[in-house]
């Protein structure tokens, strides 16, 4: 590669400050250091967690940055010590690392890893170190990935090598949203055959949770969203019933309880709203109901009455669907290629990276499921 070992100048969408549109800029991307991989990003989805950082979390130390964490690309060059990747490999950068060595990686009960940005910087949502500069300023790498850039540099512990025939403009969704919702149902909730489930929020994360419930054998899947435009899509993934909280003047947990003789077996919150988290918990049946938090927020405390848990409900959270990232993502890509996992149906819009602000607006107004941006030509 003619570019190996050199700084690459390329286009990226820079978030200079919160609440402002991203700006297309020429940035400099340094060569990969030891154990790092420089990736030509081919495609990226836009996930609500990008919007969270820009409009809600807005951590003062989290800007300027390049956002995007749901991408797929091709290895451009590798740093010293990298033996399992070579230029030309198709890869997905991972916002959750898997070093394989730390006590979390060694424990089958969790997919957390001590080595990545996520170990202690959930609030800032980026690593302190970065390979990006623009106009002489250090630009942070959001969630360690920064897929809204033609090139990015990621440590090999946070890169998954995937099947060479995988279409990058589809499998990018396994870098976050689809793996997250699907795994939350299968790994975290551990949805059982014949069960009744409720999924709150029908973005890509929630729809992937619906797909997970269906693949796990759930009999009834109640899809809950305040935007009825999402119901048709939810049917495609296996939802059997639809509830719009706005159609009822009683708490949604009461509506679900009446529909299910006492509550659902499993509920998944895929909105990122503490009031909805409480409703999702209260919608579960006493005795054995399990409620999983998938929506992302670090802004507010949440509340519930202790009796909810005393009566036998379980409240859990799920990060990246509980998948150990490097192990699971290549397998999920293969499951897509074998048609066991749907991806195409999530993509409602395709546009170039330069239109990223339109993709952000579409998500804000609820007029898309996933917009996939083409970043570098393949
Ligand atoms: P999205 O914006 O596409 O979808 C959110 C959906 O929730 C929309 O359809 C919206 O209409 C619906 N909604 C809003 N308020 C509601 C309410 N009160 N009741 C019911 N439905 C409501 O977002 P997404 O990309 O699918 O992400 C969903 C959430 O998952 C976000 O909070 C995101 O940050 C989070 N997330 C978490 C992880 C993780 O690892 N835990 C990973 C990715 C995303
Ligand atoms: Zn995401």
XYZ file of C-alpha atoms and ligand atoms in Angstrom:
423
model
C 0.000 0.000 0.000
C 1.391 3.347 -1.046
C -0.113 4.967 2.041
C 1.345 2.558 4.654
C 3.472 4.311 7.252
C 2.331 7.767 6.107
C -0.204 10.238 7.425
C -3.414 10.003 5.382
C -5.398 13.162 4.674
C -9.054 12.336 4.186
C -12.614 13.531 4.642
C -14.408 13.158 7.959
C -17.544 14.584 9.559
C -16.269 16.453 12.614
C -18.445 17.220 15.639
C -16.729 20.410 16.800
C -19.233 21.022 19.572
C -22.523 19.662 20.923
C -25.884 20.621 19.375
C -24.293 21.747 16.110
C -24.361 20.089 12.684
C -21.316 17.957 11.863
C -18.838 19.628 9.506
C -17.100 17.854 6.631
C -13.385 18.551 7.090
C -10.061 17.286 5.818
C -8.429 15.516 8.756
C -5.039 13.870 9.186
C -5.016 10.226 10.229
C -1.695 9.051 11.687
C -0.267 5.633 10.821
C -1.226 2.772 13.141
C 1.047 2.258 16.142
C 1.963 -1.076 17.731
C -1.032 -3.443 17.748
C -3.160 -0.948 15.826
C -4.950 -1.243 12.505
C -5.741 1.552 10.068
C -9.067 0.912 8.382
C -10.583 2.404 5.235
C -14.200 2.804 6.339
C -16.542 1.800 3.509
C -19.974 2.119 5.139
C -21.470 3.197 8.427
C -24.872 3.280 10.033
C -26.086 6.174 12.171
C -27.167 4.986 15.627
C -29.113 6.827 18.289
C -26.049 6.708 20.557
C -24.386 9.177 18.145
C -27.383 11.480 18.629
C -27.220 10.912 22.389
C -23.634 12.204 22.550
C -24.345 15.194 20.301
C -27.662 16.356 21.757
C -28.088 14.816 25.223
C -24.879 13.604 26.897
C -22.829 16.527 25.469
C -19.893 15.795 27.772
C -17.594 18.818 27.780
C -14.493 16.633 27.393
C -16.080 14.623 24.555
C -15.539 17.222 21.763
C -14.282 17.836 19.154
C -14.674 14.301 17.918
C -15.492 12.172 14.932
C -18.596 10.153 15.761
C -19.932 6.978 14.142
C -19.489 3.541 15.691
C -21.485 1.225 13.407
C -19.118 0.809 10.488
C -17.397 -1.714 8.273
C -14.314 -1.375 6.139
C -11.077 -2.744 4.768
C -7.674 -2.895 6.437
C -5.352 -0.315 4.835
C -2.248 -1.037 6.928
C -1.271 -2.555 10.262
C 1.120 -1.488 13.005
C 3.940 -3.631 14.394
C 2.916 -6.727 16.299
C -0.313 -7.237 14.339
C -0.286 -10.760 12.940
C -3.959 -11.675 12.525
C -4.875 -8.903 10.064
C -3.430 -7.854 6.728
C -4.207 -5.106 4.211
C -7.340 -5.981 2.252
C -9.113 -7.866 5.068
C -12.749 -6.939 5.577
C -13.332 -5.804 9.151
C -15.823 -4.307 11.572
C -14.452 -1.900 14.205
C -15.863 -2.674 17.649
C -16.905 -0.177 20.289
C -16.501 -2.899 22.906
C -13.019 -4.417 22.839
C -12.135 -8.018 23.627
C -8.512 -8.292 24.684
C -8.980 -11.896 25.752
C -6.605 -11.400 28.687
C -8.357 -9.317 31.338
C -10.496 -10.810 34.098
C -13.673 -9.666 32.343
C -12.710 -11.228 29.008
C -11.835 -14.453 30.824
C -15.214 -14.552 32.572
C -17.987 -16.020 30.408
C -20.571 -14.018 32.374
C -19.741 -10.675 30.731
C -18.631 -9.011 27.506
C -16.991 -6.041 29.205
C -13.260 -5.686 28.592
C -10.940 -3.692 30.782
C -8.726 -2.462 27.963
C -10.918 -0.307 25.727
C -12.209 3.263 26.130
C -15.377 1.853 27.659
C -13.644 0.589 30.777
C -13.774 3.968 32.517
C -14.890 6.672 30.106
C -18.610 6.005 29.603
C -19.337 9.646 30.349
C -16.865 11.157 27.861
C -17.581 8.376 25.335
C -14.123 8.441 23.785
C -10.539 7.442 24.431
C -8.147 10.150 25.623
C -5.677 9.040 22.952
C -6.406 9.612 19.245
C -4.743 9.315 15.820
C -6.773 12.223 14.371
C -5.925 15.893 13.977
C -7.690 18.694 12.113
C -6.520 22.293 11.720
C -3.814 21.604 14.312
C -6.310 20.364 16.909
C -6.603 16.920 18.449
C -9.888 15.276 17.393
C -11.246 12.531 19.660
C -12.313 9.103 18.440
C -15.900 8.606 19.613
C -16.394 5.169 21.191
C -12.892 4.298 19.992
C -14.176 3.796 16.454
C -15.005 7.034 14.540
C -16.623 5.580 11.465
C -17.761 8.981 10.109
C -14.246 9.230 8.613
C -12.785 7.742 5.432
C -9.977 6.293 7.542
C -9.726 5.409 11.210
C -7.224 3.685 13.493
C -8.349 1.072 16.010
C -6.468 -1.256 18.350
C -6.586 -4.859 17.142
C -8.457 -5.867 20.316
C -11.408 -3.874 18.945
C -11.497 -5.134 15.360
C -13.341 -8.195 14.014
C -12.180 -9.838 10.795
C -15.237 -10.909 8.810
C -16.115 -13.099 5.828
C -14.553 -11.769 2.587
C -17.886 -11.892 0.747
C -19.792 -9.857 3.364
C -21.493 -6.749 1.900
C -20.050 -3.955 4.019
C -23.043 -1.644 3.509
C -25.219 -4.190 5.312
C -22.974 -5.915 7.865
C -21.922 -2.548 9.282
C -25.182 -2.753 11.286
C -23.640 -5.633 13.250
C -21.109 -3.137 14.599
C -23.798 -1.833 16.928
C -27.587 -1.651 16.595
C -28.534 -5.070 15.315
C -26.050 -7.020 17.432
C -27.173 -4.981 20.451
C -30.913 -5.615 20.203
C -30.600 -9.181 18.977
C -28.165 -10.158 21.733
C -30.189 -8.356 24.408
C -33.067 -10.741 23.695
C -31.014 -13.893 23.207
C -28.091 -13.471 25.610
C -29.289 -11.076 28.288
C -33.033 -11.685 28.588
C -32.548 -15.305 27.509
C -35.999 -15.306 25.915
C -37.601 -18.743 26.089
C -39.655 -20.667 23.519
C -43.389 -20.074 23.908
C -42.917 -16.918 25.975
C -44.604 -13.530 25.721
C -42.320 -10.534 25.160
C -42.701 -6.769 24.948
C -40.225 -4.543 23.123
C -40.350 -0.811 23.859
C -38.946 1.350 21.067
C -38.846 0.173 17.465
C -35.679 1.707 16.076
C -33.038 -0.674 14.718
C -32.136 -1.739 18.261
C -35.735 -2.548 19.207
C -36.494 -4.244 15.889
C -33.382 -6.378 16.329
C -34.691 -7.269 19.804
C -37.982 -8.302 18.168
C -35.969 -10.489 15.779
C -34.089 -11.991 18.737
C -37.364 -12.780 20.560
C -38.711 -14.422 17.413
C -35.569 -16.494 16.778
C -35.621 -17.578 20.437
C -39.128 -18.956 19.896
C -41.322 -16.357 21.615
C -45.025 -16.902 20.916
C -46.250 -13.340 21.394
C -44.124 -10.283 20.710
C -45.826 -7.028 21.649
C -44.194 -4.037 19.974
C -44.576 -0.724 21.802
C -43.792 2.626 20.181
C -45.278 6.114 20.161
C -44.651 6.266 16.391
C -47.173 3.983 14.621
C -45.182 4.298 11.388
C -42.833 1.693 12.885
C -45.407 -1.105 13.205
C -45.247 -2.364 9.608
C -41.485 -2.873 9.957
C -41.899 -4.588 13.318
C -44.194 -7.147 11.661
C -41.394 -8.034 9.240
C -39.181 -8.963 12.201
C -41.864 -11.002 13.972
C -43.959 -8.674 16.149
C -47.446 -10.085 16.688
C -49.185 -7.123 18.371
C -48.755 -3.360 18.575
C -49.397 -0.887 21.333
C -49.158 2.886 21.109
C -48.914 4.384 24.612
C -50.522 7.530 23.201
C -53.753 5.603 22.480
C -54.303 4.846 26.178
C -55.062 7.002 29.160
C -53.814 4.456 31.665
C -50.229 3.356 32.321
C -48.829 1.194 29.560
C -47.858 -1.458 32.117
C -51.550 -1.822 32.976
C -52.463 -2.151 29.299
C -49.856 -4.901 28.831
C -50.874 -6.618 32.047
C -54.487 -6.773 30.855
C -53.403 -8.098 27.452
C -51.336 -10.876 29.032
C -53.165 -11.883 32.249
C -50.639 -10.291 34.576
C -47.649 -9.183 32.532
C -45.105 -10.327 29.982
C -42.337 -12.867 30.595
C -39.661 -10.627 29.072
C -39.513 -6.907 28.324
C -36.766 -4.948 26.582
C -36.388 -1.172 26.806
C -34.835 0.085 23.552
C -35.587 3.819 23.893
C -33.115 5.247 26.426
C -35.718 6.926 28.651
C -35.837 6.252 32.394
C -39.637 6.544 32.544
C -39.946 3.915 29.816
C -37.433 1.738 31.693
C -39.731 1.795 34.692
C -42.775 0.990 32.540
C -40.920 -1.912 30.955
C -40.097 -3.336 34.387
C -43.666 -2.886 35.617
C -44.992 -4.591 32.477
C -43.318 -7.847 33.498
C -45.191 -10.582 35.261
C -44.393 -11.035 38.944
C -42.597 -14.217 39.926
C -40.278 -14.561 36.946
C -40.535 -11.549 34.610
C -37.212 -10.257 33.287
C -36.742 -6.695 32.056
C -33.645 -5.630 30.151
C -32.355 -2.069 29.731
C -30.868 -1.583 26.296
C -31.538 2.107 25.652
C -28.560 4.275 26.486
C -28.634 7.081 29.007
C -26.350 8.307 31.744
C -28.285 11.512 32.392
C -30.928 10.661 34.951
C -31.452 8.364 37.901
C -34.231 5.877 37.497
C -36.797 4.781 40.023
C -39.016 1.824 40.757
C -40.810 0.445 43.781
C -38.728 -2.236 45.539
C -41.759 -4.513 45.645
C -41.389 -4.929 41.889
C -38.160 -6.840 42.467
C -39.148 -8.345 45.796
C -42.054 -9.944 43.952
C -39.611 -11.814 41.773
C -38.942 -9.629 38.744
C -35.362 -9.279 37.508
C -33.969 -5.992 36.150
C -30.888 -6.264 33.949
C -28.887 -4.204 31.493
C -27.238 -5.143 28.233
C -24.236 -3.621 26.502
C -23.670 -4.658 22.882
C -26.200 -7.428 23.388
C -23.925 -9.230 25.822
C -21.832 -10.475 22.896
C -18.093 -10.914 23.373
C -17.368 -8.684 20.434
C -14.419 -10.145 18.523
C -15.741 -13.697 18.866
C -19.363 -12.928 18.068
C -19.362 -10.399 15.228
C -17.756 -12.687 12.596
C -20.299 -15.371 13.558
C -23.192 -12.915 13.241
C -21.892 -11.927 9.796
C -21.946 -15.612 8.809
C -25.481 -15.961 10.196
C -26.518 -13.060 7.965
C -24.866 -14.720 4.947
C -26.766 -17.928 5.867
C -29.997 -15.877 6.131
C -30.513 -16.660 9.824
C -30.240 -12.994 10.750
C -31.882 -10.193 8.738
C -30.019 -6.965 7.978
C -31.266 -5.575 4.647
C -34.702 -4.882 6.122
C -33.262 -2.388 8.631
C -31.827 -0.123 5.941
C -34.332 2.518 4.892
C -31.933 5.134 3.488
C -28.566 5.172 1.734
C -26.566 8.363 1.274
C -22.982 9.601 1.144
C -21.096 10.595 4.308
C -21.383 14.250 3.269
C -25.138 13.999 3.970
C -24.668 12.737 7.526
C -26.633 15.692 8.935
C -29.674 14.645 6.890
C -29.338 11.132 8.314
C -29.221 12.590 11.822
C -32.365 14.647 11.091
C -34.178 11.550 9.787
C -33.486 9.754 13.053
C -34.540 12.769 15.101
C -37.892 12.939 13.344
C -38.394 9.155 13.402
C -38.512 8.923 9.601
C -35.933 6.169 9.213
C -34.869 2.898 10.736
C -31.243 2.930 9.645
C -29.529 5.291 7.235
C -26.356 3.719 5.878
C -23.740 6.194 4.707
C -21.220 5.275 2.039
C -17.909 6.590 3.319
C -15.007 5.610 1.023
C -15.573 4.080 -2.406
C -14.717 0.322 -2.387
P -34.064 5.106 17.345
O -34.140 6.553 17.614
O -33.956 4.656 15.930
O -35.325 4.351 17.975
C -35.929 4.716 19.190
C -37.422 4.383 19.088
O -38.025 4.620 20.361
C -38.180 5.234 18.063
O -38.910 4.399 17.190
C -39.093 6.089 18.935
O -40.327 6.403 18.291
C -39.308 5.181 20.132
N -39.763 5.880 21.347
C -39.408 7.109 21.790
N -40.036 7.388 22.949
C -40.810 6.298 23.245
C -41.702 5.977 24.311
N -41.915 6.851 25.293
N -42.300 4.782 24.298
C -42.087 3.907 23.283
N -41.266 4.151 22.236
C -40.625 5.341 22.227
O -32.829 4.556 18.214
P -31.924 3.224 18.095
O -30.726 3.518 17.262
O -32.773 2.062 17.786
O -31.399 3.141 19.616
C -32.300 2.866 20.674
C -31.607 3.047 22.004
O -30.600 2.053 22.184
C -30.881 4.390 22.164
O -31.034 4.822 23.512
C -29.446 4.023 21.899
O -28.549 4.963 22.464
C -29.397 2.686 22.604
N -28.269 1.809 22.287
C -27.766 1.060 23.293
C -26.716 0.199 23.053
C -26.200 -0.698 24.130
O -25.148 -1.314 23.944
N -26.894 -0.822 25.240
C -26.184 0.111 21.776
C -26.770 0.858 20.750
C -27.806 1.713 21.006
Zn -24.864 2.323 18.534
